[in-house]
């Protein structure tokens, strides 16, 4: 398995483990770093609703814990037939580690639509913004 099939399989496996008892909206995400390593994550909700974490954020945490920091591409897979796009906060989190990343929105059949993160989050505030 190569390319997006690989990311889709990882996102799908993560989505099956999503903890979403409140929204019943399981999400999976899988990202590939510049080195080619793949990390995945799912949403993890909480009875204290605002504490829930998105799938993309979980995948980024796994990447950092795995010792990597550069996102080349990330695929997001929602629960239904519709493609879903990362929420605003997750776009910002992706930008921190991959301002040039490609973002793949997948549906359950594996159909994918690809965007540049820069088009989903134009004129982003990022690490460079803090430099004088
Ligand atoms: N969610 C994600 O995990 N990623 C997204 O891109 C959008 C939303 C989660 C958050 C919450 O657990 C559930 O989906 C419903 O909003």
GROMACS .gro file of N, CA and C and ligand atoms in nm:
model
  412
    1UNK      N    1   0.084  -0.121   0.000
    1UNK     CA    2   0.000   0.000   0.000
    1UNK      C    3   0.088   0.126   0.000
    2UNK      N    4   0.057   0.221  -0.082
    2UNK     CA    5   0.141   0.342  -0.089
    2UNK      C    6   0.053   0.467  -0.086
    3UNK      N    7   0.118   0.582  -0.076
    3UNK     CA    8   0.052   0.712  -0.093
    3UNK      C    9  -0.069   0.731  -0.007
    4UNK      N   10  -0.175   0.778  -0.070
    4UNK     CA   11  -0.293   0.813   0.008
    4UNK      C   12  -0.368   0.691   0.061
    5UNK      N   13  -0.354   0.576  -0.006
    5UNK     CA   14  -0.419   0.454   0.044
    5UNK      C   15  -0.369   0.424   0.185
    6UNK      N   16  -0.240   0.446   0.200
    6UNK     CA   17  -0.175   0.423   0.328
    6UNK      C   18  -0.231   0.518   0.435
    7UNK      N   19  -0.239   0.646   0.402
    7UNK     CA   20  -0.292   0.744   0.499
    7UNK      C   21  -0.439   0.714   0.528
    8UNK      N   22  -0.514   0.679   0.424
    8UNK     CA   23  -0.656   0.648   0.443
    8UNK      C   24  -0.672   0.529   0.539
    9UNK      N   25  -0.593   0.425   0.520
    9UNK     CA   26  -0.603   0.306   0.605
    9UNK      C   27  -0.573   0.341   0.751
   10UNK      N   28  -0.472   0.423   0.771
   10UNK     CA   29  -0.438   0.462   0.909
   10UNK      C   30  -0.548   0.549   0.971
   11UNK      N   31  -0.602   0.642   0.892
   11UNK     CA   32  -0.708   0.730   0.944
   11UNK      C   33  -0.833   0.648   0.976
   12UNK      N   34  -0.861   0.552   0.890
   12UNK     CA   35  -0.980   0.468   0.909
   12UNK      C   36  -0.967   0.383   1.036
   13UNK      N   37  -0.849   0.328   1.057
   13UNK     CA   38  -0.826   0.245   1.177
   13UNK      C   39  -0.838   0.332   1.302
   14UNK      N   40  -0.784   0.454   1.295
   14UNK     CA   41  -0.792   0.544   1.411
   14UNK      C   42  -0.938   0.583   1.437
   15UNK      N   43  -1.010   0.613   1.328
   15UNK     CA   44  -1.151   0.653   1.343
   15UNK      C   45  -1.232   0.545   1.413
   16UNK      N   46  -1.201   0.419   1.383
   16UNK     CA   47  -1.276   0.310   1.446
   16UNK      C   48  -1.254   0.307   1.597
   17UNK      N   49  -1.145   0.371   1.642
   17UNK     CA   50  -1.116   0.374   1.786
   17UNK      C   51  -1.156   0.507   1.849
   18UNK      N   52  -1.220   0.595   1.770
   18UNK     CA   53  -1.258   0.727   1.823
   18UNK      C   54  -1.342   0.711   1.950
   19UNK      N   55  -1.323   0.804   2.042
   19UNK     CA   56  -1.406   0.808   2.162
   19UNK      C   57  -1.497   0.929   2.148
   20UNK      N   58  -1.617   0.903   2.095
   20UNK     CA   59  -1.710   1.013   2.066
   20UNK      C   60  -1.851   0.978   2.113
   21UNK      N   61  -1.865   0.949   2.245
   21UNK     CA   62  -1.997   0.906   2.295
   21UNK      C   63  -2.098   1.019   2.300
   22UNK      N   64  -2.054   1.144   2.288
   22UNK     CA   65  -2.146   1.258   2.301
   22UNK      C   66  -2.193   1.306   2.164
   23UNK      N   67  -2.099   1.321   2.071
   23UNK     CA   68  -2.138   1.368   1.937
   23UNK      C   69  -2.173   1.252   1.845
   24UNK      N   70  -2.127   1.131   1.877
   24UNK     CA   71  -2.142   1.016   1.786
   24UNK      C   72  -2.086   1.050   1.649
   25UNK      N   73  -1.979   1.129   1.648
   25UNK     CA   74  -1.919   1.176   1.524
   25UNK      C   75  -1.769   1.141   1.531
   26UNK      N   76  -1.740   1.016   1.500
   26UNK     CA   77  -1.600   0.970   1.507
   26UNK      C   78  -1.520   1.024   1.390
   27UNK      N   79  -1.400   1.069   1.419
   27UNK     CA   80  -1.312   1.125   1.315
   27UNK      C   81  -1.175   1.059   1.329
   28UNK      N   82  -1.113   1.032   1.214
   28UNK     CA   83  -0.976   0.981   1.212
   28UNK      C   84  -0.888   1.073   1.130
   29UNK      N   85  -0.763   1.082   1.166
   29UNK     CA   86  -0.667   1.161   1.089
   29UNK      C   87  -0.536   1.085   1.083
   30UNK      N   88  -0.468   1.097   0.971
   30UNK     CA   89  -0.335   1.037   0.958
   30UNK      C   90  -0.247   1.137   0.884
   31UNK      N   91  -0.126   1.154   0.933
   31UNK     CA   92  -0.034   1.250   0.870
   31UNK      C   93   0.096   1.180   0.834
   32UNK      N   94   0.160   1.235   0.731
   32UNK     CA   95   0.293   1.188   0.693
   32UNK      C   96   0.391   1.302   0.715
   33UNK      N   97   0.502   1.271   0.777
   33UNK     CA   98   0.603   1.373   0.802
   33UNK      C   99   0.696   1.383   0.681
   34UNK      N  100   0.783   1.482   0.684
   34UNK     CA  101   0.880   1.499   0.576
   34UNK      C  102   0.969   1.375   0.561
   35UNK      N  103   0.992   1.303   0.671
   35UNK     CA  104   1.079   1.185   0.666
   35UNK      C  105   1.004   1.062   0.614
   36UNK      N  106   0.872   1.072   0.600
   36UNK     CA  107   0.793   0.959   0.549
   36UNK      C  108   0.721   0.880   0.657
   37UNK      N  109   0.744   0.915   0.783
   37UNK     CA  110   0.676   0.844   0.892
   37UNK      C  111   0.528   0.883   0.896
   38UNK      N  112   0.445   0.789   0.937
   38UNK     CA  113   0.300   0.813   0.945
   38UNK      C  114   0.255   0.806   1.091
   39UNK      N  115   0.173   0.903   1.130
   39UNK     CA  116   0.114   0.906   1.265
   39UNK      C  117  -0.035   0.929   1.250
   40UNK      N  118  -0.113   0.867   1.339
   40UNK     CA  119  -0.258   0.883   1.328
   40UNK      C  120  -0.318   0.920   1.462
   41UNK      N  121  -0.443   0.962   1.457
   41UNK     CA  122  -0.513   0.999   1.579
   41UNK      C  123  -0.663   1.000   1.555
   42UNK      N  124  -0.738   1.001   1.665
   42UNK     CA  125  -0.884   1.008   1.657
   42UNK      C  126  -0.932   1.113   1.757
   43UNK      N  127  -1.058   1.152   1.745
   43UNK     CA  128  -1.110   1.246   1.844
   43UNK      C  129  -1.136   1.175   1.976
   44UNK      N  130  -1.114   1.248   2.082
   44UNK     CA  131  -1.131   1.196   2.219
   44UNK      C  132  -1.215   1.296   2.295
   45UNK      N  133  -1.343   1.263   2.313
   45UNK     CA  134  -1.434   1.356   2.380
   45UNK      C  135  -1.428   1.339   2.532
   46UNK      N  136  -1.501   1.429   2.600
   46UNK     CA  137  -1.499   1.429   2.746
   46UNK      C  138  -1.635   1.473   2.796
   47UNK      N  139  -1.676   1.420   2.912
   47UNK     CA  140  -1.804   1.460   2.970
   47UNK      C  141  -1.808   1.611   2.995
   48UNK      N  142  -1.693   1.668   3.021
   48UNK     CA  143  -1.681   1.815   3.025
   48UNK      C  144  -1.653   1.857   2.880
   49UNK      N  145  -1.758   1.883   2.805
   49UNK     CA  146  -1.752   1.891   2.659
   49UNK      C  147  -1.634   1.969   2.599
   50UNK      N  148  -1.602   2.089   2.651
   50UNK     CA  149  -1.496   2.166   2.583
   50UNK      C  150  -1.359   2.100   2.588
   51UNK      N  151  -1.345   1.998   2.671
   51UNK     CA  152  -1.214   1.933   2.683
   51UNK      C  153  -1.186   1.832   2.573
   52UNK      N  154  -1.284   1.806   2.488
   52UNK     CA  155  -1.265   1.711   2.379
   52UNK      C  156  -1.152   1.755   2.287
   53UNK      N  157  -1.087   1.655   2.228
   53UNK     CA  158  -0.973   1.681   2.139
   53UNK      C  159  -1.003   1.625   2.001
   54UNK      N  160  -0.969   1.701   1.899
   54UNK     CA  161  -0.993   1.658   1.760
   54UNK      C  162  -0.892   1.552   1.715
   55UNK      N  163  -0.932   1.479   1.612
   55UNK     CA  164  -0.846   1.374   1.555
   55UNK      C  165  -0.713   1.431   1.506
   56UNK      N  166  -0.717   1.547   1.442
   56UNK     CA  167  -0.594   1.607   1.388
   56UNK      C  168  -0.497   1.640   1.501
   57UNK      N  169  -0.554   1.692   1.609
   57UNK     CA  170  -0.470   1.728   1.724
   57UNK      C  171  -0.406   1.604   1.784
   58UNK      N  172  -0.483   1.495   1.792
   58UNK     CA  173  -0.428   1.369   1.845
   58UNK      C  174  -0.315   1.318   1.757
   59UNK      N  175  -0.333   1.329   1.625
   59UNK     CA  176  -0.228   1.282   1.532
   59UNK      C  177  -0.102   1.367   1.548
   60UNK      N  178  -0.120   1.497   1.567
   60UNK     CA  179  -0.004   1.585   1.587
   60UNK      C  180   0.066   1.550   1.718
   61UNK      N  181  -0.008   1.522   1.823
   61UNK     CA  182   0.054   1.483   1.951
   61UNK      C  183   0.136   1.355   1.933
   62UNK      N  184   0.080   1.258   1.858
   62UNK     CA  185   0.153   1.133   1.834
   62UNK      C  186   0.282   1.161   1.758
   63UNK      N  187   0.275   1.254   1.661
   63UNK     CA  188   0.394   1.289   1.583
   63UNK      C  189   0.502   1.349   1.673
   64UNK      N  190   0.462   1.442   1.759
   64UNK     CA  191   0.561   1.507   1.847
   64UNK      C  192   0.620   1.404   1.943
   65UNK      N  193   0.535   1.320   1.999
   65UNK     CA  194   0.585   1.217   2.091
   65UNK      C  195   0.677   1.119   2.018
   66UNK      N  196   0.655   1.103   1.887
   66UNK     CA  197   0.738   1.014   1.806
   66UNK      C  198   0.867   1.080   1.761
   67UNK      N  199   0.887   1.205   1.798
   67UNK     CA  200   1.015   1.271   1.770
   67UNK      C  201   1.021   1.342   1.636
   68UNK      N  202   0.904   1.366   1.573
   68UNK     CA  203   0.905   1.433   1.442
   68UNK      C  204   0.832   1.567   1.452
   69UNK      N  205   0.862   1.657   1.358
   69UNK     CA  206   0.805   1.793   1.368
   69UNK      C  207   0.757   1.854   1.238
   70UNK      N  208   0.773   1.785   1.125
   70UNK     CA  209   0.736   1.848   0.998
   70UNK      C  210   0.625   1.768   0.931
   71UNK      N  211   0.509   1.829   0.913
   71UNK     CA  212   0.397   1.763   0.845
   71UNK      C  213   0.403   1.793   0.695
   72UNK      N  214   0.411   1.687   0.614
   72UNK     CA  215   0.407   1.705   0.468
   72UNK      C  216   0.263   1.700   0.419
   73UNK      N  217   0.185   1.608   0.475
   73UNK     CA  218   0.045   1.595   0.434
   73UNK      C  219  -0.035   1.531   0.546
   74UNK      N  220  -0.165   1.562   0.546
   74UNK     CA  221  -0.253   1.506   0.650
   74UNK      C  222  -0.387   1.474   0.585
   75UNK      N  223  -0.441   1.358   0.621
   75UNK     CA  224  -0.571   1.316   0.567
   75UNK      C  225  -0.672   1.309   0.681
   76UNK      N  226  -0.792   1.360   0.657
   76UNK     CA  227  -0.897   1.364   0.758
   76UNK      C  228  -1.019   1.288   0.707
   77UNK      N  229  -1.073   1.203   0.793
   77UNK     CA  230  -1.185   1.117   0.754
   77UNK      C  231  -1.295   1.125   0.859
   78UNK      N  232  -1.411   1.172   0.816
   78UNK     CA  233  -1.525   1.185   0.907
   78UNK      C  234  -1.607   1.056   0.911
   79UNK      N  235  -1.719   1.060   0.984
   79UNK     CA  236  -1.796   0.937   1.004
   79UNK      C  237  -1.894   0.904   0.892
   80UNK      N  238  -1.933   1.002   0.815
   80UNK     CA  239  -2.041   0.978   0.719
   80UNK      C  240  -1.992   0.983   0.576
   81UNK      N  241  -2.084   0.992   0.483
   81UNK     CA  242  -2.046   0.995   0.341
   81UNK      C  243  -1.984   1.128   0.299
   82UNK      N  244  -1.999   1.232   0.385
   82UNK     CA  245  -1.949   1.365   0.347
   82UNK      C  246  -1.803   1.382   0.387
   83UNK      N  247  -1.728   1.455   0.305
   83UNK     CA  248  -1.591   1.493   0.344
   83UNK      C  249  -1.602   1.603   0.449
   84UNK      N  250  -1.513   1.600   0.548
   84UNK     CA  251  -1.510   1.710   0.644
   84UNK      C  252  -1.372   1.776   0.642
   85UNK      N  253  -1.373   1.904   0.670
   85UNK     CA  254  -1.248   1.981   0.672
   85UNK      C  255  -1.209   2.008   0.818
   86UNK      N  256  -1.079   2.021   0.844
   86UNK     CA  257  -1.035   2.049   0.982
   86UNK      C  258  -1.096   2.178   1.036
   87UNK      N  259  -1.127   2.177   1.165
   87UNK     CA  260  -1.179   2.298   1.229
   87UNK      C  261  -1.070   2.407   1.229
   88UNK      N  262  -1.109   2.527   1.261
   88UNK     CA  263  -1.014   2.638   1.259
   88UNK      C  264  -0.895   2.617   1.351
   89UNK      N  265  -0.922   2.566   1.472
   89UNK     CA  266  -0.812   2.546   1.567
   89UNK      C  267  -0.714   2.442   1.514
   90UNK      N  268  -0.765   2.338   1.451
   90UNK     CA  269  -0.674   2.235   1.398
   90UNK      C  270  -0.596   2.287   1.277
   91UNK      N  271  -0.656   2.375   1.196
   91UNK     CA  272  -0.579   2.436   1.087
   91UNK      C  273  -0.459   2.509   1.145
   92UNK      N  274  -0.482   2.580   1.253
   92UNK     CA  275  -0.372   2.653   1.317
   92UNK      C  276  -0.267   2.556   1.371
   93UNK      N  277  -0.310   2.446   1.428
   93UNK     CA  278  -0.214   2.348   1.483
   93UNK      C  279  -0.134   2.282   1.372
   94UNK      N  280  -0.201   2.254   1.260
   94UNK     CA  281  -0.129   2.195   1.146
   94UNK      C  282  -0.025   2.296   1.096
   95UNK      N  283  -0.064   2.425   1.090
   95UNK     CA  284   0.026   2.529   1.039
   95UNK      C  285   0.155   2.537   1.121
   96UNK      N  286   0.145   2.511   1.250
   96UNK     CA  287   0.263   2.520   1.336
   96UNK      C  288   0.375   2.426   1.286
   97UNK      N  289   0.334   2.312   1.231
   97UNK     CA  290   0.432   2.209   1.193
   97UNK      C  291   0.433   2.182   1.043
   98UNK      N  292   0.349   2.254   0.967
   98UNK     CA  293   0.343   2.226   0.824
   98UNK      C  294   0.273   2.335   0.747
   99UNK      N  295   0.334   2.453   0.744
   99UNK     CA  296   0.270   2.565   0.675
   99UNK      C  297   0.250   2.532   0.526
  100UNK      N  298   0.335   2.443   0.474
  100UNK     CA  299   0.323   2.406   0.332
  100UNK      C  300   0.254   2.272   0.312
  101UNK      N  301   0.186   2.224   0.417
  101UNK     CA  302   0.127   2.089   0.409
  101UNK      C  303   0.011   2.082   0.311
  102UNK      N  304  -0.010   1.961   0.259
  102UNK     CA  305  -0.131   1.932   0.182
  102UNK      C  306  -0.233   1.869   0.277
  103UNK      N  307  -0.358   1.909   0.261
  103UNK     CA  308  -0.465   1.857   0.348
  103UNK      C  309  -0.563   1.780   0.261
  104UNK      N  310  -0.577   1.651   0.288
  104UNK     CA  311  -0.665   1.565   0.209
  104UNK      C  312  -0.794   1.540   0.286
  105UNK      N  313  -0.906   1.574   0.225
  105UNK     CA  314  -1.036   1.547   0.286
  105UNK      C  315  -1.091   1.421   0.221
  106UNK      N  316  -1.114   1.318   0.300
  106UNK     CA  317  -1.156   1.190   0.243
  106UNK      C  318  -1.300   1.157   0.281
  107UNK      N  319  -1.369   1.089   0.191
  107UNK     CA  320  -1.499   1.035   0.232
  107UNK      C  321  -1.481   0.885   0.257
  108UNK      N  322  -1.588   0.821   0.300
  108UNK     CA  323  -1.575   0.682   0.346
  108UNK      C  324  -1.541   0.585   0.232
  109UNK      N  325  -1.565   0.630   0.105
  109UNK     CA  326  -1.529   0.542  -0.007
  109UNK      C  327  -1.383   0.558  -0.049
  110UNK      N  328  -1.315   0.653   0.016
  110UNK     CA  329  -1.175   0.675  -0.017
  110UNK      C  330  -1.155   0.783  -0.122
  111UNK      N  331  -1.264   0.849  -0.163
  111UNK     CA  332  -1.251   0.964  -0.254
  111UNK      C  333  -1.186   1.077  -0.177
  112UNK      N  334  -1.091   1.143  -0.241
  112UNK     CA  335  -1.015   1.246  -0.171
  112UNK      C  336  -1.013   1.377  -0.247
  113UNK      N  337  -1.025   1.485  -0.173
  113UNK     CA  338  -1.010   1.620  -0.230
  113UNK      C  339  -0.893   1.684  -0.155
  114UNK      N  340  -0.801   1.743  -0.228
  114UNK     CA  341  -0.678   1.794  -0.166
  114UNK      C  342  -0.670   1.946  -0.173
  115UNK      N  343  -0.628   2.005  -0.061
  115UNK     CA  344  -0.611   2.151  -0.052
  115UNK      C  345  -0.472   2.180   0.004
  116UNK      N  346  -0.420   2.297  -0.031
  116UNK     CA  347  -0.301   2.346   0.038
  116UNK      C  348  -0.346   2.406   0.169
  117UNK      N  349  -0.274   2.379   0.276
  117UNK     CA  350  -0.313   2.437   0.405
  117UNK      C  351  -0.322   2.589   0.393
  118UNK      N  352  -0.230   2.646   0.315
  118UNK     CA  353  -0.227   2.793   0.299
  118UNK      C  354  -0.358   2.846   0.240
  119UNK      N  355  -0.430   2.762   0.165
  119UNK     CA  356  -0.560   2.805   0.112
  119UNK      C  357  -0.671   2.789   0.216
  120UNK      N  358  -0.651   2.698   0.309
  120UNK     CA  359  -0.752   2.679   0.415
  120UNK      C  360  -0.730   2.778   0.530
  121UNK      N  361  -0.607   2.829   0.540
  121UNK     CA  362  -0.574   2.922   0.649
  121UNK      C  363  -0.484   3.033   0.591
  122UNK      N  364  -0.545   3.123   0.514
  122UNK     CA  365  -0.464   3.228   0.452
  122UNK      C  366  -0.407   3.326   0.554
  123UNK      N  367  -0.293   3.381   0.521
  123UNK     CA  368  -0.226   3.481   0.606
  123UNK      C  369  -0.218   3.433   0.752
  124UNK      N  370  -0.174   3.311   0.768
  124UNK     CA  371  -0.170   3.251   0.903
  124UNK      C  372  -0.071   3.320   0.994
  125UNK      N  373  -0.103   3.323   1.120
  125UNK     CA  374  -0.007   3.361   1.224
  125UNK      C  375   0.071   3.235   1.256
  126UNK      N  376   0.204   3.243   1.255
  126UNK     CA  377   0.283   3.124   1.282
  126UNK      C  378   0.413   3.157   1.350
  127UNK      N  379   0.499   3.057   1.367
  127UNK     CA  380   0.627   3.079   1.436
  127UNK      C  381   0.705   3.196   1.378
  128UNK      N  382   0.698   3.213   1.246
  128UNK     CA  383   0.773   3.323   1.182
  128UNK      C  384   0.721   3.459   1.226
  129UNK      N  385   0.593   3.464   1.260
  129UNK     CA  386   0.530   3.592   1.297
  129UNK      C  387   0.590   3.648   1.424
  130UNK      N  388   0.647   3.559   1.507
  130UNK     CA  389   0.701   3.605   1.636
  130UNK      C  390   0.841   3.663   1.623
  131UNK      N  391   0.902   3.640   1.505
  131UNK     CA  392   1.038   3.691   1.487
  131UNK      C  393   1.033   3.840   1.456
  132UNK      N  394   1.131   3.916   1.506
  132UNK     CA  395   1.129   4.060   1.484
  132UNK      C  396   1.147   4.096   1.336
  133LIG     N1  397  -1.378   1.679   1.505
  133LIG     C1  398  -1.255   1.632   1.472
  133LIG     O1  399  -1.200   1.543   1.539
  133LIG     N2  400  -1.193   1.684   1.364
  133LIG     C2  401  -1.250   1.775   1.279
  133LIG     O2  402  -1.187   1.812   1.180
  133LIG     C3  403  -1.383   1.829   1.307
  133LIG     C4  404  -1.446   1.784   1.435
  133LIG     C5  405  -1.446   1.618   1.622
  133LIG     C6  406  -1.462   1.706   1.741
  133LIG     C7  407  -1.582   1.640   1.810
  133LIG     O3  408  -1.534   1.531   1.889
  133LIG     C8  409  -1.663   1.585   1.697
  133LIG     O4  410  -1.577   1.580   1.584
  133LIG     C9  411  -1.786   1.668   1.663
  133LIG     O5  412  -1.753   1.802   1.645
   0.00000   0.00000   0.00000
